[in-house]
Short mmCIF file of N, CA and C in Angstrom, two decimals:
data_model
loop_
_atom_site.label_atom_id
_atom_site.label_comp_id
_atom_site.label_asym_id
_atom_site.label_seq_id
_atom_site.Cartn_x
_atom_site.Cartn_y
_atom_site.Cartn_z
N MET D 1 0.83 -1.17 0.00
CA MET D 1 0.00 0.00 0.00
C MET D 1 0.88 1.24 0.00
N THR D 2 0.74 1.98 -1.01
CA THR D 2 1.47 3.24 -1.08
C THR D 2 0.48 4.38 -1.26
N SER D 3 0.85 5.45 -0.71
CA SER D 3 0.01 6.64 -0.82
C SER D 3 0.55 7.52 -1.94
N HIS D 4 -0.34 8.01 -2.75
CA HIS D 4 0.08 8.86 -3.86
C HIS D 4 -0.11 10.34 -3.55
N THR D 5 -0.19 10.66 -2.28
CA THR D 5 -0.31 12.08 -1.93
C THR D 5 1.07 12.71 -1.95
N ARG D 6 1.10 13.88 -2.43
CA ARG D 6 2.37 14.58 -2.55
C ARG D 6 2.32 15.84 -1.70
N LEU D 7 3.31 16.01 -0.86
CA LEU D 7 3.35 17.19 -0.01
C LEU D 7 4.08 18.31 -0.76
N GLN D 8 3.47 19.47 -0.74
CA GLN D 8 4.09 20.62 -1.39
C GLN D 8 5.02 21.31 -0.41
N ARG D 9 6.21 21.59 -0.86
CA ARG D 9 7.16 22.31 -0.02
C ARG D 9 6.93 23.80 -0.20
N LEU D 10 7.00 24.50 0.89
CA LEU D 10 6.90 25.95 0.81
C LEU D 10 8.31 26.51 0.68
N LEU D 11 8.60 27.02 -0.45
CA LEU D 11 9.90 27.63 -0.67
C LEU D 11 9.77 29.14 -0.49
N GLU D 12 10.82 29.72 0.02
CA GLU D 12 10.76 31.15 0.31
C GLU D 12 10.57 31.97 -0.95
N LYS D 13 11.13 31.52 -2.06
CA LYS D 13 11.00 32.28 -3.30
C LYS D 13 9.54 32.39 -3.72
N HIS D 14 8.81 31.30 -3.59
CA HIS D 14 7.41 31.34 -3.99
C HIS D 14 6.59 32.21 -3.05
N GLU D 15 6.93 32.13 -1.78
CA GLU D 15 6.17 32.91 -0.80
C GLU D 15 6.38 34.41 -1.03
N THR D 16 7.62 34.81 -1.28
CA THR D 16 7.87 36.24 -1.47
C THR D 16 7.27 36.73 -2.77
N LYS D 17 7.26 35.89 -3.82
CA LYS D 17 6.63 36.31 -5.06
C LYS D 17 5.14 36.52 -4.85
N LYS D 18 4.54 35.66 -4.05
CA LYS D 18 3.12 35.79 -3.78
C LYS D 18 2.86 37.08 -3.00
N GLU D 19 3.73 37.38 -2.04
CA GLU D 19 3.56 38.60 -1.26
C GLU D 19 3.77 39.83 -2.13
N LEU D 20 4.74 39.77 -3.04
CA LEU D 20 4.95 40.90 -3.94
C LEU D 20 3.72 41.12 -4.81
N GLY D 21 3.11 40.03 -5.26
CA GLY D 21 1.90 40.14 -6.06
C GLY D 21 0.76 40.75 -5.26
N ARG D 22 0.66 40.38 -4.00
CA ARG D 22 -0.39 40.93 -3.16
C ARG D 22 -0.22 42.43 -2.97
N SER D 23 1.03 42.86 -2.78
CA SER D 23 1.23 44.30 -2.57
C SER D 23 0.93 45.08 -3.84
N SER D 24 1.23 44.52 -5.01
CA SER D 24 0.91 45.25 -6.24
C SER D 24 -0.60 45.30 -6.46
N VAL D 25 -1.32 44.23 -6.09
CA VAL D 25 -2.78 44.26 -6.19
C VAL D 25 -3.35 45.29 -5.22
N ARG D 26 -2.78 45.36 -4.02
CA ARG D 26 -3.23 46.35 -3.04
C ARG D 26 -3.02 47.76 -3.58
N ASN D 27 -1.88 48.01 -4.21
CA ASN D 27 -1.62 49.34 -4.76
C ASN D 27 -2.60 49.67 -5.87
N LYS D 28 -2.94 48.69 -6.72
CA LYS D 28 -3.90 48.94 -7.79
C LYS D 28 -5.28 49.25 -7.22
N LEU D 29 -5.65 48.54 -6.16
CA LEU D 29 -6.94 48.80 -5.53
C LEU D 29 -6.98 50.18 -4.90
N LEU D 30 -5.87 50.58 -4.30
CA LEU D 30 -5.82 51.90 -3.69
C LEU D 30 -5.87 53.01 -4.74
N GLU D 31 -5.27 52.77 -5.91
CA GLU D 31 -5.29 53.77 -6.97
C GLU D 31 -6.70 53.96 -7.53
N ASN D 32 -7.49 52.89 -7.56
CA ASN D 32 -8.84 52.96 -8.12
C ASN D 32 -9.87 53.39 -7.09
N ASN D 33 -9.43 53.81 -5.93
CA ASN D 33 -10.33 54.20 -4.87
C ASN D 33 -11.01 55.52 -5.22
N ALA D 34 -12.32 55.62 -4.95
CA ALA D 34 -13.07 56.84 -5.26
C ALA D 34 -12.67 57.98 -4.33
N TYR D 35 -12.12 57.67 -3.17
CA TYR D 35 -11.78 58.70 -2.19
C TYR D 35 -10.29 59.01 -2.20
N LYS D 36 -9.60 58.79 -3.29
CA LYS D 36 -8.15 58.98 -3.29
C LYS D 36 -7.75 60.44 -3.22
N ASN D 37 -8.63 61.36 -3.58
CA ASN D 37 -8.30 62.78 -3.51
C ASN D 37 -8.65 63.39 -2.16
N ALA D 38 -9.24 62.63 -1.27
CA ALA D 38 -9.63 63.15 0.04
C ALA D 38 -8.38 63.37 0.89
N GLN D 39 -8.39 64.42 1.66
CA GLN D 39 -7.27 64.74 2.54
C GLN D 39 -7.50 64.09 3.89
N TYR D 40 -6.48 63.47 4.40
CA TYR D 40 -6.55 62.81 5.70
C TYR D 40 -5.65 63.54 6.68
N THR D 41 -5.76 63.18 7.93
CA THR D 41 -4.97 63.85 8.96
C THR D 41 -3.56 63.29 9.08
N SER D 42 -3.18 62.38 8.20
CA SER D 42 -1.84 61.79 8.30
C SER D 42 -0.79 62.66 7.63
N GLY D 43 -1.13 63.88 7.24
CA GLY D 43 -0.16 64.77 6.61
C GLY D 43 0.95 65.19 7.54
N ASP D 44 0.68 65.21 8.84
CA ASP D 44 1.71 65.61 9.78
C ASP D 44 2.59 64.44 10.21
N LEU D 45 2.27 63.24 9.77
CA LEU D 45 3.09 62.08 10.11
C LEU D 45 4.29 62.00 9.19
N SER D 46 5.39 61.47 9.70
CA SER D 46 6.56 61.28 8.86
C SER D 46 6.31 60.13 7.89
N LYS D 47 7.13 60.05 6.87
CA LYS D 47 6.98 58.99 5.87
C LYS D 47 7.17 57.62 6.51
N TYR D 48 8.12 57.52 7.45
CA TYR D 48 8.37 56.25 8.10
C TYR D 48 7.14 55.82 8.91
N ALA D 49 6.50 56.77 9.60
CA ALA D 49 5.30 56.44 10.37
C ALA D 49 4.15 56.03 9.45
N GLN D 50 4.03 56.68 8.30
CA GLN D 50 2.98 56.31 7.35
C GLN D 50 3.23 54.91 6.82
N LEU D 51 4.48 54.58 6.54
CA LEU D 51 4.80 53.25 6.04
C LEU D 51 4.53 52.19 7.11
N LYS D 52 4.80 52.51 8.37
CA LYS D 52 4.55 51.55 9.44
C LYS D 52 3.06 51.28 9.60
N LYS D 53 2.20 52.26 9.32
CA LYS D 53 0.77 52.09 9.52
C LYS D 53 0.12 51.24 8.44
N LYS D 54 0.72 51.14 7.27
CA LYS D 54 0.08 50.44 6.16
C LYS D 54 0.10 48.93 6.30
N GLY D 55 0.89 48.38 7.19
CA GLY D 55 0.95 46.93 7.33
C GLY D 55 1.94 46.34 6.34
N LEU D 56 1.52 45.30 5.64
CA LEU D 56 2.39 44.66 4.66
C LEU D 56 2.50 45.57 3.44
N ASN D 57 3.65 46.11 3.22
CA ASN D 57 3.85 47.02 2.10
C ASN D 57 5.24 46.79 1.53
N ASP D 58 5.65 47.69 0.67
CA ASP D 58 6.93 47.51 -0.01
C ASP D 58 8.11 47.58 0.95
N LEU D 59 8.04 48.44 1.97
CA LEU D 59 9.14 48.52 2.93
C LEU D 59 9.29 47.21 3.70
N ASP D 60 8.17 46.64 4.13
CA ASP D 60 8.23 45.36 4.84
C ASP D 60 8.79 44.26 3.94
N LEU D 61 8.34 44.23 2.70
CA LEU D 61 8.86 43.22 1.77
C LEU D 61 10.34 43.44 1.50
N TYR D 62 10.73 44.68 1.38
CA TYR D 62 12.14 45.00 1.15
C TYR D 62 12.99 44.50 2.30
N ARG D 63 12.50 44.68 3.51
CA ARG D 63 13.25 44.22 4.67
C ARG D 63 13.19 42.71 4.81
N LYS D 64 12.09 42.07 4.40
CA LYS D 64 11.99 40.61 4.46
C LYS D 64 12.96 39.95 3.49
N LEU D 65 13.15 40.56 2.34
CA LEU D 65 14.02 39.99 1.31
C LEU D 65 15.49 40.34 1.52
N TYR D 66 15.83 40.86 2.70
CA TYR D 66 17.20 41.28 2.97
C TYR D 66 18.20 40.14 2.82
N LYS D 67 17.91 38.98 3.40
CA LYS D 67 18.86 37.87 3.36
C LYS D 67 19.07 37.37 1.94
N HIS D 68 18.00 37.32 1.18
CA HIS D 68 18.11 36.87 -0.21
C HIS D 68 18.94 37.86 -1.03
N ARG D 69 18.72 39.14 -0.82
CA ARG D 69 19.45 40.17 -1.55
C ARG D 69 20.90 40.23 -1.08
N TYR D 70 21.13 40.06 0.22
CA TYR D 70 22.46 40.14 0.81
C TYR D 70 23.37 39.03 0.27
N SER D 71 22.82 37.84 0.07
CA SER D 71 23.65 36.71 -0.36
C SER D 71 24.12 36.86 -1.80
N LYS D 72 23.44 37.66 -2.60
CA LYS D 72 23.80 37.78 -4.00
C LYS D 72 24.70 38.98 -4.29
N LYS D 73 25.10 39.74 -3.28
CA LYS D 73 25.89 40.95 -3.49
C LYS D 73 27.38 40.65 -3.42
N ASN D 74 28.16 41.56 -4.00
CA ASN D 74 29.60 41.48 -3.85
C ASN D 74 29.99 42.18 -2.55
N VAL D 75 31.26 42.42 -2.34
CA VAL D 75 31.73 42.94 -1.06
C VAL D 75 31.14 44.32 -0.76
N LEU D 76 31.21 45.24 -1.72
CA LEU D 76 30.67 46.58 -1.47
C LEU D 76 29.16 46.54 -1.32
N GLY D 77 28.50 45.69 -2.07
CA GLY D 77 27.05 45.55 -1.94
C GLY D 77 26.66 45.00 -0.58
N LYS D 78 27.46 44.07 -0.05
CA LYS D 78 27.18 43.52 1.27
C LYS D 78 27.37 44.58 2.35
N ILE D 79 28.39 45.42 2.19
CA ILE D 79 28.59 46.50 3.15
C ILE D 79 27.42 47.46 3.10
N ASP D 80 26.95 47.76 1.89
CA ASP D 80 25.80 48.65 1.72
C ASP D 80 24.55 48.06 2.37
N CYS D 81 24.30 46.77 2.13
CA CYS D 81 23.14 46.11 2.74
C CYS D 81 23.25 46.08 4.26
N TYR D 82 24.46 45.86 4.76
CA TYR D 82 24.67 45.82 6.21
C TYR D 82 24.37 47.18 6.84
N CYS D 83 24.88 48.24 6.22
CA CYS D 83 24.63 49.59 6.75
C CYS D 83 23.15 49.94 6.66
N GLU D 84 22.53 49.54 5.57
CA GLU D 84 21.10 49.79 5.38
C GLU D 84 20.28 49.09 6.47
N LYS D 85 20.65 47.86 6.78
CA LYS D 85 19.95 47.11 7.82
C LYS D 85 20.13 47.78 9.18
N ASN D 86 21.33 48.27 9.46
CA ASN D 86 21.57 48.96 10.72
C ASN D 86 20.73 50.23 10.83
N ILE D 87 20.60 50.96 9.74
CA ILE D 87 19.81 52.19 9.76
C ILE D 87 18.35 51.87 10.03
N PHE D 88 17.81 50.86 9.34
CA PHE D 88 16.41 50.49 9.57
C PHE D 88 16.20 49.97 10.99
N ASP D 89 17.19 49.25 11.53
CA ASP D 89 17.08 48.78 12.91
C ASP D 89 17.07 49.95 13.89
N LYS D 90 17.87 50.98 13.62
CA LYS D 90 17.88 52.17 14.48
C LYS D 90 16.53 52.89 14.41
N PHE D 91 15.95 52.99 13.19
CA PHE D 91 14.63 53.59 13.06
C PHE D 91 13.60 52.83 13.88
N ASP D 92 13.65 51.50 13.80
CA ASP D 92 12.72 50.69 14.57
C ASP D 92 12.92 50.87 16.07
N TYR D 93 14.18 50.95 16.48
CA TYR D 93 14.48 51.13 17.90
C TYR D 93 13.92 52.45 18.40
N ILE D 94 14.14 53.52 17.65
CA ILE D 94 13.64 54.84 18.06
C ILE D 94 12.12 54.86 18.06
N GLN D 95 11.52 54.24 17.04
CA GLN D 95 10.05 54.19 16.96
C GLN D 95 9.46 53.41 18.13
N ASN D 96 10.03 52.26 18.44
CA ASN D 96 9.54 51.46 19.57
C ASN D 96 9.75 52.17 20.90
N LEU D 97 10.88 52.86 21.02
CA LEU D 97 11.15 53.61 22.24
C LEU D 97 10.13 54.72 22.44
N SER D 98 9.81 55.42 21.36
CA SER D 98 8.83 56.51 21.48
C SER D 98 7.44 55.97 21.79
N GLU D 99 7.10 54.81 21.25
CA GLU D 99 5.79 54.22 21.55
C GLU D 99 5.72 53.73 23.00
N ARG D 100 6.79 53.15 23.48
CA ARG D 100 6.79 52.64 24.86
C ARG D 100 6.74 53.77 25.88
N MET D 101 7.42 54.87 25.60
CA MET D 101 7.51 55.95 26.57
C MET D 101 6.49 57.05 26.31
N ASN D 102 5.66 56.90 25.28
CA ASN D 102 4.68 57.92 24.90
C ASN D 102 5.34 59.29 24.70
N ILE D 103 6.39 59.29 23.92
CA ILE D 103 7.15 60.51 23.66
C ILE D 103 6.50 61.25 22.51
N ASP D 104 6.30 62.56 22.68
CA ASP D 104 5.78 63.35 21.58
C ASP D 104 6.93 63.72 20.64
N LYS D 105 6.61 64.43 19.58
CA LYS D 105 7.59 64.70 18.52
C LYS D 105 8.75 65.57 19.03
N LYS D 106 8.45 66.56 19.87
CA LYS D 106 9.49 67.46 20.35
C LYS D 106 10.49 66.72 21.24
N ARG D 107 9.99 65.91 22.15
CA ARG D 107 10.89 65.15 23.03
C ARG D 107 11.68 64.11 22.25
N LEU D 108 11.07 63.54 21.20
CA LEU D 108 11.78 62.56 20.38
C LEU D 108 12.95 63.22 19.64
N LYS D 109 12.73 64.44 19.14
CA LYS D 109 13.82 65.16 18.46
C LYS D 109 14.96 65.45 19.42
N SER D 110 14.64 65.90 20.63
CA SER D 110 15.70 66.19 21.59
C SER D 110 16.47 64.93 21.97
N PHE D 111 15.76 63.80 22.12
CA PHE D 111 16.43 62.53 22.41
C PHE D 111 17.36 62.14 21.26
N PHE D 112 16.86 62.29 20.03
CA PHE D 112 17.65 61.92 18.86
C PHE D 112 18.91 62.77 18.76
N PHE D 113 18.79 64.09 18.98
CA PHE D 113 19.95 64.96 18.86
C PHE D 113 20.92 64.77 20.01
N LYS D 114 20.44 64.37 21.18
CA LYS D 114 21.36 64.08 22.28
C LYS D 114 22.18 62.84 21.97
N LYS D 115 21.53 61.83 21.38
CA LYS D 115 22.22 60.57 21.14
C LYS D 115 23.09 60.61 19.89
N TYR D 116 22.58 61.20 18.79
CA TYR D 116 23.28 61.16 17.52
C TYR D 116 23.75 62.54 17.04
N GLY D 117 23.50 63.58 17.81
CA GLY D 117 23.83 64.93 17.38
C GLY D 117 25.32 65.16 17.21
N SER D 118 26.14 64.64 18.12
CA SER D 118 27.58 64.86 18.03
C SER D 118 28.16 64.23 16.77
N VAL D 119 27.66 63.07 16.39
CA VAL D 119 28.14 62.41 15.17
C VAL D 119 27.76 63.24 13.95
N LEU D 120 26.53 63.75 13.93
CA LEU D 120 26.09 64.58 12.80
C LEU D 120 26.90 65.87 12.70
N ILE D 121 27.22 66.48 13.84
CA ILE D 121 28.01 67.71 13.84
C ILE D 121 29.42 67.44 13.34
N ILE D 122 30.03 66.36 13.77
CA ILE D 122 31.40 66.03 13.33
C ILE D 122 31.43 65.78 11.83
N ILE D 123 30.46 65.03 11.33
CA ILE D 123 30.41 64.76 9.88
C ILE D 123 30.22 66.05 9.10
N SER D 124 29.35 66.94 9.58
CA SER D 124 29.13 68.20 8.87
C SER D 124 30.37 69.09 8.92
N LEU D 125 31.12 69.07 10.03
CA LEU D 125 32.35 69.86 10.10
C LEU D 125 33.42 69.33 9.15
N VAL D 126 33.50 68.02 9.01
CA VAL D 126 34.46 67.45 8.06
C VAL D 126 34.10 67.86 6.64
N LEU D 127 32.82 67.83 6.32
CA LEU D 127 32.39 68.26 4.99
C LEU D 127 32.65 69.74 4.78
N LEU D 128 32.43 70.55 5.80
CA LEU D 128 32.69 71.98 5.70
C LEU D 128 34.18 72.24 5.53
N LEU D 129 35.01 71.47 6.20
CA LEU D 129 36.46 71.58 6.03
C LEU D 129 36.87 71.24 4.61
N GLY D 130 36.18 70.29 4.00
CA GLY D 130 36.45 69.94 2.61
C GLY D 130 36.10 71.05 1.65
N ILE D 131 35.21 71.94 2.04
CA ILE D 131 34.89 73.09 1.20
C ILE D 131 35.86 74.24 1.47
N ILE D 132 36.22 74.46 2.73
CA ILE D 132 37.08 75.58 3.09
C ILE D 132 38.51 75.37 2.60
N TYR D 133 39.03 74.17 2.66
CA TYR D 133 40.41 73.91 2.26
C TYR D 133 40.71 74.32 0.81
N PRO D 134 39.90 73.93 -0.17
CA PRO D 134 40.20 74.39 -1.54
C PRO D 134 40.08 75.91 -1.70
N ILE D 135 39.19 76.54 -0.95
CA ILE D 135 39.07 78.00 -1.03
C ILE D 135 40.36 78.65 -0.55
N LEU D 136 40.91 78.19 0.55
CA LEU D 136 42.15 78.76 1.07
C LEU D 136 43.34 78.42 0.18
N ARG D 137 43.35 77.25 -0.38
CA ARG D 137 44.48 76.83 -1.21
C ARG D 137 44.54 77.58 -2.53
N TYR D 138 43.40 77.78 -3.17
CA TYR D 138 43.39 78.39 -4.49
C TYR D 138 43.08 79.88 -4.46
N SER D 139 42.98 80.49 -3.29
CA SER D 139 42.69 81.93 -3.23
C SER D 139 43.88 82.75 -3.70
N ASP D 140 45.11 82.27 -3.53
CA ASP D 140 46.27 83.02 -3.99
C ASP D 140 46.42 82.97 -5.51
N LEU D 141 45.77 82.04 -6.19
CA LEU D 141 45.80 81.97 -7.64
C LEU D 141 44.77 82.88 -8.29
N GLY D 142 43.88 83.44 -7.51
CA GLY D 142 42.87 84.34 -8.05
C GLY D 142 41.54 83.67 -8.32
N LEU D 143 41.47 82.37 -8.15
CA LEU D 143 40.22 81.65 -8.37
C LEU D 143 39.82 80.95 -7.09
N ILE D 144 38.71 81.34 -6.55
CA ILE D 144 38.20 80.64 -5.37
C ILE D 144 37.19 79.60 -5.82
N LEU D 145 36.19 80.05 -6.49
CA LEU D 145 35.19 79.17 -7.06
C LEU D 145 34.97 79.61 -8.50
N PRO D 146 34.48 78.76 -9.36
CA PRO D 146 34.31 79.15 -10.76
C PRO D 146 33.42 80.37 -10.97
N PHE D 147 32.48 80.61 -10.10
CA PHE D 147 31.58 81.73 -10.30
C PHE D 147 32.02 82.98 -9.55
N ILE D 148 33.12 82.94 -8.80
CA ILE D 148 33.65 84.10 -8.10
C ILE D 148 35.03 84.40 -8.68
N ILE D 149 35.18 85.58 -9.22
CA ILE D 149 36.46 85.97 -9.82
C ILE D 149 37.06 87.08 -8.96
N ILE D 150 38.27 86.86 -8.51
CA ILE D 150 38.98 87.87 -7.74
C ILE D 150 40.01 88.50 -8.66
N GLU D 151 39.99 89.80 -8.71
CA GLU D 151 40.93 90.49 -9.59
C GLU D 151 42.32 90.45 -8.97
N MET D 152 43.26 90.12 -9.80
CA MET D 152 44.65 90.09 -9.36
C MET D 152 45.22 91.49 -9.50
N LEU D 153 45.89 91.99 -8.48
CA LEU D 153 46.49 93.33 -8.53
C LEU D 153 47.87 93.27 -9.09
#
């Protein structure tokens, strides 16, 4: 006695293709909505918060397919994917922290600048130094920037 039933394996590729199809169908349904021109109160929400509210969407699928995309990249692509994952994890951490502590937008900004403000200031100073150095170096030649001409005496 043998059974001729065949068990179907769920492969991740098929599952993600199905999810991608669902999100495209959802987008088509939303585009054909009669109320698409109506204004909602979500205008004051950030894009990240709007994406979090939609449920299964392109951002979620993008993050789900991280391992599949990561395995097919070269060295620089893997570094890019790794940094991208860290950034999204930080966004999630800040979002979860604000939800747990019931932090409003003003307090969240102050928390963010206390934690990451020094890094942002250092990066901006390095970039500013990259602009100032060529100005000081080429000012004796009479050319600071292409659109500023200094007359040589």
